[in-house]
Amino acid sequence: GQCALACPTGAIVVKDDTRKVWKEIYDKNTRVSVQIAPAVRVALGKELGLNDGENAIGKIVAALRRMGFDDIFDTSTGADLTVLEESAELLKRIKEGKNDMPLFTSCCPAWVNYCEKFYPELLPHVSTCRSPMQMFASIIKEEYSTSSKRLVHVAVMPCTAKKFEAAREEFKVNGVSNVDYVLTTQELIQMIKESGIVFSELEPEAIDMPFGTYTGAGVIFGVTGGVTEAVLRRVVSDKSPTSFRSLAYTGVRGMKGVKEASVMYGDRKLRIAVVSGLKNASDLIERIKSGEHYDLVEVMACPGGCINGGGQPFVQSEEREKRGKGLYSADKLCNIKSSEENPLMMTLYKGILKGRVHELLHVDYASKKEAK
Ligand code: SF4
């Protein structure tokens, strides 16, 4: 196989983890679980004989099962947790009148790194929510902690930045990372090819229980504006299909690098900005610093969001749009659209998460900075 994958920024060369993951799968003493990020399912297309933007989640699950993974989950479930925690954080800030500065999203590690480096003074306004990948990894490691086998957790992600996120000290328990390996979409494609599976002919299969439920809100995390739309579905009081459809037209959708939207929360108008691409992020930050007000700012480092991540096969802009459309159609197929209606959430909050929400789902990037 390939020996190295180039970082999209060109600054670093990222190691290929496929050999290590194969070794863990073949080790009889391990229990290997895997989660697949929303954006991955619409990006395998050309390489594996499907159409651009086609949602291949069922086939990916079937392939991972044949490759020998023990438990197969969908990061969209982790995204549902992120929506609940991030909405609560947003509403708390507004209620307490602490919204002179916007709440910045925190699920893109390349954005978090950028903020730490260039705008450390903004860190107290970056959400304390761990990314969907990290939230879900905490839950999975907890769930199987009594297993007699060594637990290994793999995440299939659209970018190499996730490899660095997984390795951060904040996400280690007793020195072991919650996510042991991150495979990029390209590495997954390589492993599928190595295993000799004829991907296009696989019959789609379902993800495993007990974490087998997710909502459309979780799936759209993979495209710019998706996190915002998911949070809005959570905070608006009208949960009807018409109300959710109208959220799609507030301005949050589409491939533009800077988008603005506003929605009513009670008698208050929430102002939201959605940016993708770090140049757009820094331009927006300068506008905010000179007095422009927003309540929520979604930042994704890759133009268009994770569908266009550096670990995905490269495509031109029309194909990128098809990937975005693929995620919105996956959302349409989900019978639950809003994260709080995912029945699994209730089970988690009453079970594993009881009294441990902060420990398992949050991270404090700001205080780490102050402690230095
Ligand atoms: Fe990774 Fe890009 Fe998505 Fe950020 S926007 S999480 S860098 S793929």
mmCIF file of C-alpha atoms and ligand atoms in Angstrom:
data_model
loop_
_atom_site.group_PDB
_atom_site.id
_atom_site.type_symbol
_atom_site.label_atom_id
_atom_site.label_comp_id
_atom_site.label_asym_id
_atom_site.label_seq_id
_atom_site.Cartn_x
_atom_site.Cartn_y
_atom_site.Cartn_z
ATOM 1 C CA GLY A 1 0.000 0.000 0.000
ATOM 2 C CA GLN A 2 0.881 3.681 0.068
ATOM 3 C CA CYS A 3 3.351 4.653 2.722
ATOM 4 C CA ALA A 4 2.262 8.194 3.393
ATOM 5 C CA LEU A 5 -0.615 10.566 2.842
ATOM 6 C CA ALA A 6 0.004 14.221 2.285
ATOM 7 C CA CYS A 7 -1.510 16.732 4.679
ATOM 8 C CA PRO A 8 -3.814 19.172 2.843
ATOM 9 C CA THR A 9 -1.771 22.095 4.161
ATOM 10 C CA GLY A 10 1.443 20.544 2.830
ATOM 11 C CA ALA A 11 3.112 21.212 6.180
ATOM 12 C CA ILE A 12 3.323 17.677 7.438
ATOM 13 C CA VAL A 13 3.399 14.149 6.152
ATOM 14 C CA VAL A 14 0.888 11.923 7.821
ATOM 15 C CA LYS A 15 1.548 8.259 8.478
ATOM 16 C CA ASP A 16 -0.640 5.614 6.953
ATOM 17 C CA ASP A 17 -2.379 3.653 9.728
ATOM 18 C CA THR A 18 -3.841 0.852 7.631
ATOM 19 C CA ARG A 19 -1.131 -1.719 8.529
ATOM 20 C CA LYS A 20 -1.623 -1.108 12.248
ATOM 21 C CA VAL A 21 -5.395 -1.426 11.962
ATOM 22 C CA TRP A 22 -5.135 -4.722 10.032
ATOM 23 C CA LYS A 23 -2.850 -6.021 12.785
ATOM 24 C CA GLU A 24 -5.375 -5.096 15.492
ATOM 25 C CA ILE A 25 -8.192 -6.782 13.547
ATOM 26 C CA TYR A 26 -6.196 -10.023 13.237
ATOM 27 C CA ASP A 27 -5.186 -9.977 16.927
ATOM 28 C CA LYS A 28 -7.436 -12.505 18.692
ATOM 29 C CA ASN A 29 -7.197 -10.609 21.967
ATOM 30 C CA THR A 30 -8.762 -7.398 20.727
ATOM 31 C CA ARG A 31 -12.304 -6.160 20.304
ATOM 32 C CA VAL A 32 -12.156 -3.647 17.480
ATOM 33 C CA SER A 33 -14.968 -1.137 17.088
ATOM 34 C CA VAL A 34 -15.251 1.456 14.348
ATOM 35 C CA GLN A 35 -17.273 4.627 13.733
ATOM 36 C CA ILE A 36 -17.841 6.182 10.312
ATOM 37 C CA ALA A 37 -18.164 9.961 9.901
ATOM 38 C CA PRO A 38 -21.141 11.390 7.969
ATOM 39 C CA ALA A 39 -19.059 12.830 5.086
ATOM 40 C CA VAL A 40 -17.311 9.525 4.306
ATOM 41 C CA ARG A 41 -20.462 7.814 3.003
ATOM 42 C CA VAL A 42 -20.867 10.180 0.058
ATOM 43 C CA ALA A 43 -17.218 10.268 -1.029
ATOM 44 C CA LEU A 44 -16.296 6.706 -1.985
ATOM 45 C CA GLY A 45 -18.016 7.019 -5.336
ATOM 46 C CA LYS A 46 -15.615 6.968 -8.232
ATOM 47 C CA GLU A 47 -12.866 5.007 -6.517
ATOM 48 C CA LEU A 48 -15.152 2.076 -5.790
ATOM 49 C CA GLY A 49 -17.518 2.101 -8.733
ATOM 50 C CA LEU A 50 -20.446 4.154 -7.434
ATOM 51 C CA ASN A 51 -21.944 7.467 -8.519
ATOM 52 C CA ASP A 52 -20.688 10.757 -7.085
ATOM 53 C CA GLY A 53 -22.453 11.660 -3.884
ATOM 54 C CA GLU A 54 -24.177 8.279 -3.620
ATOM 55 C CA ASN A 55 -24.800 7.387 0.022
ATOM 56 C CA ALA A 56 -22.807 4.198 0.551
ATOM 57 C CA ILE A 57 -23.199 3.777 4.320
ATOM 58 C CA GLY A 58 -24.888 0.348 4.003
ATOM 59 C CA LYS A 59 -22.116 -0.947 1.759
ATOM 60 C CA ILE A 60 -19.408 0.532 4.008
ATOM 61 C CA VAL A 61 -20.914 -1.317 6.979
ATOM 62 C CA ALA A 62 -21.024 -4.563 4.968
ATOM 63 C CA ALA A 63 -17.390 -4.093 3.914
ATOM 64 C CA LEU A 64 -16.162 -3.313 7.444
ATOM 65 C CA ARG A 65 -17.946 -6.409 8.752
ATOM 66 C CA ARG A 66 -16.274 -8.610 6.127
ATOM 67 C CA MET A 67 -12.934 -7.024 6.949
ATOM 68 C CA GLY A 68 -13.344 -8.250 10.537
ATOM 69 C CA PHE A 69 -14.386 -5.218 12.635
ATOM 70 C CA ASP A 70 -16.363 -6.410 15.683
ATOM 71 C CA ASP A 71 -18.689 -3.457 16.297
ATOM 72 C CA ILE A 72 -19.665 -0.955 13.618
ATOM 73 C CA PHE A 73 -21.199 2.418 14.438
ATOM 74 C CA ASP A 74 -22.050 5.726 12.795
ATOM 75 C CA THR A 75 -20.504 9.018 13.982
ATOM 76 C CA SER A 76 -23.910 10.611 13.282
ATOM 77 C CA THR A 77 -24.948 9.160 16.662
ATOM 78 C CA GLY A 78 -22.065 11.076 18.273
ATOM 79 C CA ALA A 79 -23.220 14.148 16.354
ATOM 80 C CA ASP A 80 -26.647 13.856 18.005
ATOM 81 C CA LEU A 81 -24.922 14.094 21.380
ATOM 82 C CA THR A 82 -22.964 17.129 20.174
ATOM 83 C CA VAL A 83 -26.192 18.833 19.046
ATOM 84 C CA LEU A 84 -27.776 18.362 22.470
ATOM 85 C CA GLU A 85 -24.736 19.597 24.378
ATOM 86 C CA GLU A 86 -24.004 22.490 22.050
ATOM 87 C CA SER A 87 -27.611 23.717 21.975
ATOM 88 C CA ALA A 88 -27.704 23.621 25.778
ATOM 89 C CA GLU A 89 -24.469 25.620 25.906
ATOM 90 C CA LEU A 90 -25.798 28.196 23.429
ATOM 91 C CA LEU A 91 -29.093 28.659 25.264
ATOM 92 C CA LYS A 92 -27.339 28.900 28.648
ATOM 93 C CA ARG A 93 -25.080 31.690 27.376
ATOM 94 C CA ILE A 94 -28.068 33.580 26.017
ATOM 95 C CA LYS A 95 -30.069 33.108 29.217
ATOM 96 C CA GLU A 96 -27.170 34.313 31.326
ATOM 97 C CA GLY A 97 -26.578 37.277 29.025
ATOM 98 C CA LYS A 98 -23.051 36.054 28.241
ATOM 99 C CA ASN A 99 -23.541 36.375 24.513
ATOM 100 C CA ASP A 100 -21.682 39.599 23.803
ATOM 101 C CA MET A 101 -19.377 37.307 21.819
ATOM 102 C CA PRO A 102 -20.666 34.407 19.696
ATOM 103 C CA LEU A 103 -20.335 30.766 20.611
ATOM 104 C CA PHE A 104 -17.940 29.187 18.102
ATOM 105 C CA THR A 105 -18.411 25.536 17.161
ATOM 106 C CA SER A 106 -15.643 23.104 18.125
ATOM 107 C CA CYS A 107 -16.093 19.968 16.034
ATOM 108 C CA CYS A 108 -13.437 20.792 13.413
ATOM 109 C CA PRO A 109 -9.973 20.137 14.919
ATOM 110 C CA ALA A 110 -8.194 22.154 12.220
ATOM 111 C CA TRP A 111 -10.265 25.187 13.264
ATOM 112 C CA VAL A 112 -9.556 24.532 16.981
ATOM 113 C CA ASN A 113 -5.792 24.370 16.219
ATOM 114 C CA TYR A 114 -6.004 27.548 14.192
ATOM 115 C CA CYS A 115 -7.842 29.331 16.982
ATOM 116 C CA GLU A 116 -5.310 28.144 19.577
ATOM 117 C CA LYS A 117 -2.475 29.450 17.437
ATOM 118 C CA PHE A 118 -3.830 32.710 16.053
ATOM 119 C CA TYR A 119 -6.784 33.732 18.226
ATOM 120 C CA PRO A 120 -6.136 32.301 21.742
ATOM 121 C CA GLU A 121 -8.210 35.152 23.209
ATOM 122 C CA LEU A 122 -11.276 33.624 21.519
ATOM 123 C CA LEU A 123 -10.862 30.193 23.154
ATOM 124 C CA PRO A 124 -13.258 30.985 26.041
ATOM 125 C CA HIS A 125 -15.937 31.441 23.349
ATOM 126 C CA VAL A 126 -15.206 28.143 21.607
ATOM 127 C CA SER A 127 -17.745 25.505 22.593
ATOM 128 C CA THR A 128 -16.556 23.088 25.287
ATOM 129 C CA CYS A 129 -18.239 20.267 23.380
ATOM 130 C CA ARG A 130 -15.917 17.516 22.219
ATOM 131 C CA SER A 131 -16.326 16.698 18.550
ATOM 132 C CA PRO A 132 -18.844 13.984 17.595
ATOM 133 C CA MET A 133 -15.909 11.570 17.047
ATOM 134 C CA GLN A 134 -14.562 12.161 20.560
ATOM 135 C CA MET A 135 -17.948 12.156 22.299
ATOM 136 C CA PHE A 136 -18.848 8.875 20.680
ATOM 137 C CA ALA A 137 -15.449 7.335 21.414
ATOM 138 C CA SER A 138 -15.845 8.120 25.154
ATOM 139 C CA ILE A 139 -19.221 6.379 25.144
ATOM 140 C CA ILE A 140 -18.005 3.326 23.218
ATOM 141 C CA LYS A 141 -14.940 2.821 25.434
ATOM 142 C CA GLU A 142 -17.195 3.108 28.518
ATOM 143 C CA GLU A 143 -19.788 0.677 27.159
ATOM 144 C CA TYR A 144 -17.239 -2.060 26.510
ATOM 145 C CA SER A 145 -14.967 -1.368 29.477
ATOM 146 C CA THR A 146 -15.862 -4.702 31.071
ATOM 147 C CA SER A 147 -14.859 -6.708 27.994
ATOM 148 C CA SER A 148 -12.170 -9.333 28.628
ATOM 149 C CA LYS A 149 -10.432 -8.288 25.412
ATOM 150 C CA ARG A 150 -8.255 -5.234 24.759
ATOM 151 C CA LEU A 151 -10.476 -2.500 23.331
ATOM 152 C CA VAL A 152 -9.407 -0.830 20.124
ATOM 153 C CA HIS A 153 -11.455 1.973 18.631
ATOM 154 C CA VAL A 154 -11.029 3.136 15.045
ATOM 155 C CA ALA A 155 -12.652 6.198 13.454
ATOM 156 C CA VAL A 156 -13.033 6.586 9.683
ATOM 157 C CA MET A 157 -12.808 10.318 9.055
ATOM 158 C CA PRO A 158 -12.684 12.737 6.108
ATOM 159 C CA CYS A 159 -9.456 14.403 7.238
ATOM 160 C CA THR A 160 -5.972 14.015 8.598
ATOM 161 C CA ALA A 161 -6.602 16.710 11.247
ATOM 162 C CA LYS A 162 -8.703 14.118 13.068
ATOM 163 C CA LYS A 163 -5.531 12.035 13.574
ATOM 164 C CA PHE A 164 -4.035 14.908 15.564
ATOM 165 C CA GLU A 165 -7.261 15.484 17.462
ATOM 166 C CA ALA A 166 -7.369 11.818 18.479
ATOM 167 C CA ALA A 167 -3.792 12.079 19.790
ATOM 168 C CA ARG A 168 -4.473 15.127 22.019
ATOM 169 C CA GLU A 169 -3.728 14.669 25.719
ATOM 170 C CA GLU A 170 -7.257 15.847 26.646
ATOM 171 C CA PHE A 171 -8.747 12.767 25.017
ATOM 172 C CA LYS A 172 -6.621 10.143 26.755
ATOM 173 C CA VAL A 173 -7.762 8.023 29.666
ATOM 174 C CA ASN A 174 -4.878 6.538 31.687
ATOM 175 C CA GLY A 175 -2.533 7.442 28.862
ATOM 176 C CA VAL A 176 -4.587 5.659 26.186
ATOM 177 C CA SER A 177 -6.386 7.626 23.464
ATOM 178 C CA ASN A 178 -10.159 7.103 23.291
ATOM 179 C CA VAL A 179 -9.742 6.867 19.521
ATOM 180 C CA ASP A 180 -6.805 4.515 18.939
ATOM 181 C CA TYR A 181 -6.589 4.986 15.168
ATOM 182 C CA VAL A 182 -8.073 7.397 12.671
ATOM 183 C CA LEU A 183 -8.334 6.164 9.100
ATOM 184 C CA THR A 184 -9.015 8.696 6.388
ATOM 185 C CA THR A 185 -11.560 7.922 3.664
ATOM 186 C CA GLN A 186 -8.635 7.256 1.321
ATOM 187 C CA GLU A 187 -7.131 4.768 3.764
ATOM 188 C CA LEU A 188 -10.507 3.019 4.042
ATOM 189 C CA ILE A 189 -10.683 2.770 0.250
ATOM 190 C CA GLN A 190 -7.184 1.291 0.251
ATOM 191 C CA MET A 191 -8.149 -1.319 2.869
ATOM 192 C CA ILE A 192 -11.323 -2.258 0.986
ATOM 193 C CA LYS A 193 -9.250 -2.750 -2.175
ATOM 194 C CA GLU A 194 -6.633 -4.774 -0.282
ATOM 195 C CA SER A 195 -9.296 -7.071 1.114
ATOM 196 C CA GLY A 196 -10.466 -7.976 -2.389
ATOM 197 C CA ILE A 197 -14.082 -7.013 -1.663
ATOM 198 C CA VAL A 198 -16.094 -6.016 -4.757
ATOM 199 C CA PHE A 199 -17.606 -2.965 -3.123
ATOM 200 C CA SER A 200 -20.169 -2.071 -5.766
ATOM 201 C CA GLU A 201 -21.733 -5.522 -5.488
ATOM 202 C CA LEU A 202 -22.105 -5.586 -1.701
ATOM 203 C CA GLU A 203 -25.627 -5.740 -0.283
ATOM 204 C CA PRO A 204 -26.095 -2.837 2.163
ATOM 205 C CA GLU A 205 -26.150 -3.801 5.853
ATOM 206 C CA ALA A 206 -27.271 -2.030 9.033
ATOM 207 C CA ILE A 207 -24.993 -0.649 11.761
ATOM 208 C CA ASP A 208 -24.786 -2.459 15.104
ATOM 209 C CA MET A 209 -26.787 -2.035 18.268
ATOM 210 C CA PRO A 210 -26.827 -0.760 20.987
ATOM 211 C CA PHE A 211 -25.802 2.466 19.251
ATOM 212 C CA GLY A 212 -27.672 1.852 16.035
ATOM 213 C CA THR A 213 -29.919 4.911 16.001
ATOM 214 C CA TYR A 214 -29.137 8.366 14.703
ATOM 215 C CA THR A 215 -31.071 11.251 13.240
ATOM 216 C CA GLY A 216 -30.980 13.289 10.062
ATOM 217 C CA ALA A 217 -29.574 16.139 12.164
ATOM 218 C CA GLY A 218 -26.499 14.023 12.885
ATOM 219 C CA VAL A 219 -25.967 13.077 9.239
ATOM 220 C CA ILE A 220 -25.882 16.655 7.907
ATOM 221 C CA PHE A 221 -22.871 17.476 10.139
ATOM 222 C CA GLY A 222 -20.700 16.516 7.189
ATOM 223 C CA VAL A 223 -21.577 19.551 5.081
ATOM 224 C CA THR A 224 -21.088 23.273 5.786
ATOM 225 C CA GLY A 225 -24.130 24.654 7.633
ATOM 226 C CA GLY A 226 -25.147 21.207 8.842
ATOM 227 C CA VAL A 227 -24.105 21.684 12.463
ATOM 228 C CA THR A 228 -26.016 24.952 12.576
ATOM 229 C CA GLU A 229 -29.154 23.492 11.005
ATOM 230 C CA ALA A 230 -29.008 20.576 13.453
ATOM 231 C CA VAL A 231 -28.708 22.955 16.420
ATOM 232 C CA LEU A 232 -31.579 25.089 15.073
ATOM 233 C CA ARG A 233 -33.841 22.032 14.811
ATOM 234 C CA ARG A 234 -33.112 21.482 18.486
ATOM 235 C CA VAL A 235 -33.769 25.048 19.661
ATOM 236 C CA VAL A 236 -36.853 26.059 17.644
ATOM 237 C CA SER A 237 -40.116 25.440 19.443
ATOM 238 C CA ASP A 238 -42.059 24.401 16.321
ATOM 239 C CA LYS A 239 -40.900 20.879 15.475
ATOM 240 C CA SER A 240 -43.243 20.335 12.519
ATOM 241 C CA PRO A 241 -41.929 19.168 9.128
ATOM 242 C CA THR A 242 -42.868 22.585 7.694
ATOM 243 C CA SER A 243 -40.842 24.367 10.339
ATOM 244 C CA PHE A 244 -37.813 22.108 9.696
ATOM 245 C CA ARG A 245 -38.180 22.619 5.952
ATOM 246 C CA SER A 246 -38.172 26.367 6.443
ATOM 247 C CA LEU A 247 -34.914 26.139 8.438
ATOM 248 C CA ALA A 248 -33.297 24.785 5.292
ATOM 249 C CA TYR A 249 -34.111 28.095 3.609
ATOM 250 C CA THR A 250 -32.760 30.422 6.308
ATOM 251 C CA GLY A 251 -29.461 30.657 4.445
ATOM 252 C CA VAL A 252 -27.538 27.877 6.201
ATOM 253 C CA ARG A 253 -27.400 25.563 3.166
ATOM 254 C CA GLY A 254 -25.265 25.842 0.062
ATOM 255 C CA MET A 255 -21.564 25.811 -0.753
ATOM 256 C CA LYS A 256 -20.839 29.499 -0.165
ATOM 257 C CA GLY A 257 -17.859 30.137 2.125
ATOM 258 C CA VAL A 258 -19.709 32.704 4.249
ATOM 259 C CA LYS A 259 -23.409 32.398 5.048
ATOM 260 C CA GLU A 260 -25.661 34.235 7.450
ATOM 261 C CA ALA A 261 -28.991 33.255 8.931
ATOM 262 C CA SER A 262 -31.335 34.353 11.663
ATOM 263 C CA VAL A 263 -34.100 32.524 13.515
ATOM 264 C CA MET A 264 -36.438 33.478 16.321
ATOM 265 C CA TYR A 265 -35.893 31.954 19.738
ATOM 266 C CA GLY A 266 -38.860 33.054 21.820
ATOM 267 C CA ASP A 267 -38.991 36.793 21.233
ATOM 268 C CA ARG A 268 -35.291 36.984 20.515
ATOM 269 C CA LYS A 269 -33.672 36.892 17.116
ATOM 270 C CA LEU A 270 -30.610 34.641 16.967
ATOM 271 C CA ARG A 271 -27.974 35.769 14.507
ATOM 272 C CA ILE A 272 -25.817 33.055 13.018
ATOM 273 C CA ALA A 273 -22.802 32.960 10.727
ATOM 274 C CA VAL A 274 -21.547 29.847 8.950
ATOM 275 C CA VAL A 275 -18.040 29.923 7.503
ATOM 276 C CA SER A 276 -15.932 27.323 5.764
ATOM 277 C CA GLY A 277 -12.296 27.887 4.836
ATOM 278 C CA LEU A 278 -9.922 29.421 7.391
ATOM 279 C CA LYS A 279 -9.435 32.646 5.440
ATOM 280 C CA ASN A 280 -13.193 33.224 5.625
ATOM 281 C CA ALA A 281 -13.032 32.444 9.345
ATOM 282 C CA SER A 282 -10.345 35.034 9.998
ATOM 283 C CA ASP A 283 -12.183 37.687 7.931
ATOM 284 C CA LEU A 284 -15.321 37.034 9.969
ATOM 285 C CA ILE A 285 -13.387 37.194 13.251
ATOM 286 C CA GLU A 286 -12.045 40.610 12.275
ATOM 287 C CA ARG A 287 -15.616 41.779 11.576
ATOM 288 C CA ILE A 288 -16.739 40.450 14.956
ATOM 289 C CA LYS A 289 -13.839 42.214 16.650
ATOM 290 C CA SER A 290 -14.913 45.467 15.085
ATOM 291 C CA GLY A 291 -18.380 45.140 16.575
ATOM 292 C CA GLU A 292 -20.511 42.839 14.419
ATOM 293 C CA HIS A 293 -22.743 40.655 16.586
ATOM 294 C CA TYR A 294 -23.558 36.962 16.177
ATOM 295 C CA ASP A 295 -24.891 34.449 18.667
ATOM 296 C CA LEU A 296 -23.456 31.366 16.972
ATOM 297 C CA VAL A 297 -20.614 30.916 14.501
ATOM 298 C CA GLU A 298 -20.006 27.592 12.764
ATOM 299 C CA VAL A 299 -16.480 27.157 11.464
ATOM 300 C CA MET A 300 -15.216 24.365 9.228
ATOM 301 C CA ALA A 301 -11.647 24.580 7.950
ATOM 302 C CA CYS A 302 -12.355 22.909 4.610
ATOM 303 C CA PRO A 303 -14.291 24.882 1.973
ATOM 304 C CA GLY A 304 -17.717 23.230 1.833
ATOM 305 C CA GLY A 305 -17.166 21.363 5.107
ATOM 306 C CA CYS A 306 -16.064 17.771 5.722
ATOM 307 C CA ILE A 307 -17.406 16.507 2.377
ATOM 308 C CA ASN A 308 -14.357 18.294 0.976
ATOM 309 C CA GLY A 309 -11.936 17.141 3.676
ATOM 310 C CA GLY A 310 -8.267 16.539 2.901
ATOM 311 C CA GLY A 311 -8.621 12.798 3.547
ATOM 312 C CA GLN A 312 -11.374 12.368 0.966
ATOM 313 C CA PRO A 313 -10.686 11.565 -2.696
ATOM 314 C CA PHE A 314 -10.231 14.920 -4.412
ATOM 315 C CA VAL A 315 -13.123 16.157 -6.566
ATOM 316 C CA GLN A 316 -14.079 19.301 -8.448
ATOM 317 C CA SER A 317 -16.734 21.654 -7.130
ATOM 318 C CA GLU A 318 -19.777 20.163 -8.955
ATOM 319 C CA GLU A 319 -19.006 16.771 -7.477
ATOM 320 C CA ARG A 320 -18.551 18.403 -4.096
ATOM 321 C CA GLU A 321 -22.086 19.715 -4.401
ATOM 322 C CA LYS A 322 -23.301 16.222 -5.209
ATOM 323 C CA ARG A 323 -21.737 14.994 -1.972
ATOM 324 C CA GLY A 324 -23.611 17.712 -0.059
ATOM 325 C CA LYS A 325 -26.849 16.745 -1.788
ATOM 326 C CA GLY A 326 -26.139 13.107 -0.911
ATOM 327 C CA LEU A 327 -26.094 14.016 2.786
ATOM 328 C CA TYR A 328 -29.299 16.049 2.535
ATOM 329 C CA SER A 329 -31.039 13.085 0.882
ATOM 330 C CA ALA A 330 -29.705 10.803 3.621
ATOM 331 C CA ASP A 331 -31.311 13.241 6.092
ATOM 332 C CA LYS A 332 -34.608 12.996 4.184
ATOM 333 C CA LEU A 333 -34.535 9.207 4.567
ATOM 334 C CA CYS A 334 -34.100 9.384 8.348
ATOM 335 C CA ASN A 335 -37.413 9.083 10.136
ATOM 336 C CA ILE A 336 -36.134 11.161 13.055
ATOM 337 C CA LYS A 337 -34.908 14.652 12.187
ATOM 338 C CA SER A 338 -34.102 16.251 15.523
ATOM 339 C CA SER A 339 -31.405 14.971 17.885
ATOM 340 C CA GLU A 340 -33.436 15.147 21.104
ATOM 341 C CA GLU A 341 -35.923 12.708 19.571
ATOM 342 C CA ASN A 342 -33.289 10.005 19.150
ATOM 343 C CA PRO A 343 -34.447 7.419 21.727
ATOM 344 C CA LEU A 344 -30.846 6.369 22.340
ATOM 345 C CA MET A 345 -30.055 9.795 23.788
ATOM 346 C CA MET A 346 -32.443 9.274 26.694
ATOM 347 C CA THR A 347 -30.870 5.863 27.409
ATOM 348 C CA LEU A 348 -27.371 7.353 27.380
ATOM 349 C CA TYR A 349 -28.229 10.318 29.626
ATOM 350 C CA LYS A 350 -29.936 8.027 32.126
ATOM 351 C CA GLY A 351 -27.170 5.430 31.918
ATOM 352 C CA ILE A 352 -23.496 5.877 31.009
ATOM 353 C CA LEU A 353 -23.719 9.673 31.094
ATOM 354 C CA LYS A 354 -25.410 10.009 34.466
ATOM 355 C CA GLY A 355 -23.321 12.457 36.511
ATOM 356 C CA ARG A 356 -20.503 12.222 33.934
ATOM 357 C CA VAL A 357 -21.592 14.540 31.114
ATOM 358 C CA HIS A 358 -18.727 16.947 31.697
ATOM 359 C CA GLU A 359 -16.100 14.222 32.033
ATOM 360 C CA LEU A 360 -17.154 12.270 28.941
ATOM 361 C CA LEU A 361 -18.501 14.891 26.536
ATOM 362 C CA HIS A 362 -16.689 18.163 27.206
ATOM 363 C CA VAL A 363 -13.187 19.567 26.972
ATOM 364 C CA ASP A 364 -11.768 22.873 28.101
ATOM 365 C CA TYR A 365 -9.412 24.165 25.429
ATOM 366 C CA ALA A 366 -9.395 27.619 27.051
ATOM 367 C CA SER A 367 -8.197 26.673 30.534
ATOM 368 C CA LYS A 368 -5.444 24.498 29.109
ATOM 369 C CA LYS A 369 -4.167 27.626 27.415
ATOM 370 C CA GLU A 370 -4.320 29.657 30.645
ATOM 371 C CA ALA A 371 -2.513 26.934 32.584
ATOM 372 C CA LYS A 372 0.483 27.111 30.244
HETATM 373 FE FE1 SF4 B 1 -11.582 17.803 9.011
HETATM 374 FE FE2 SF4 B 1 -12.042 19.624 7.145
HETATM 375 FE FE3 SF4 B 1 -14.083 18.515 8.460
HETATM 376 FE FE4 SF4 B 1 -12.448 20.214 9.685
HETATM 377 S S1 SF4 B 1 -13.843 20.677 7.971
HETATM 378 S S2 SF4 B 1 -13.200 18.256 10.515
HETATM 379 S S3 SF4 B 1 -10.477 19.727 8.762
HETATM 380 S S4 SF4 B 1 -12.674 17.490 7.094
#
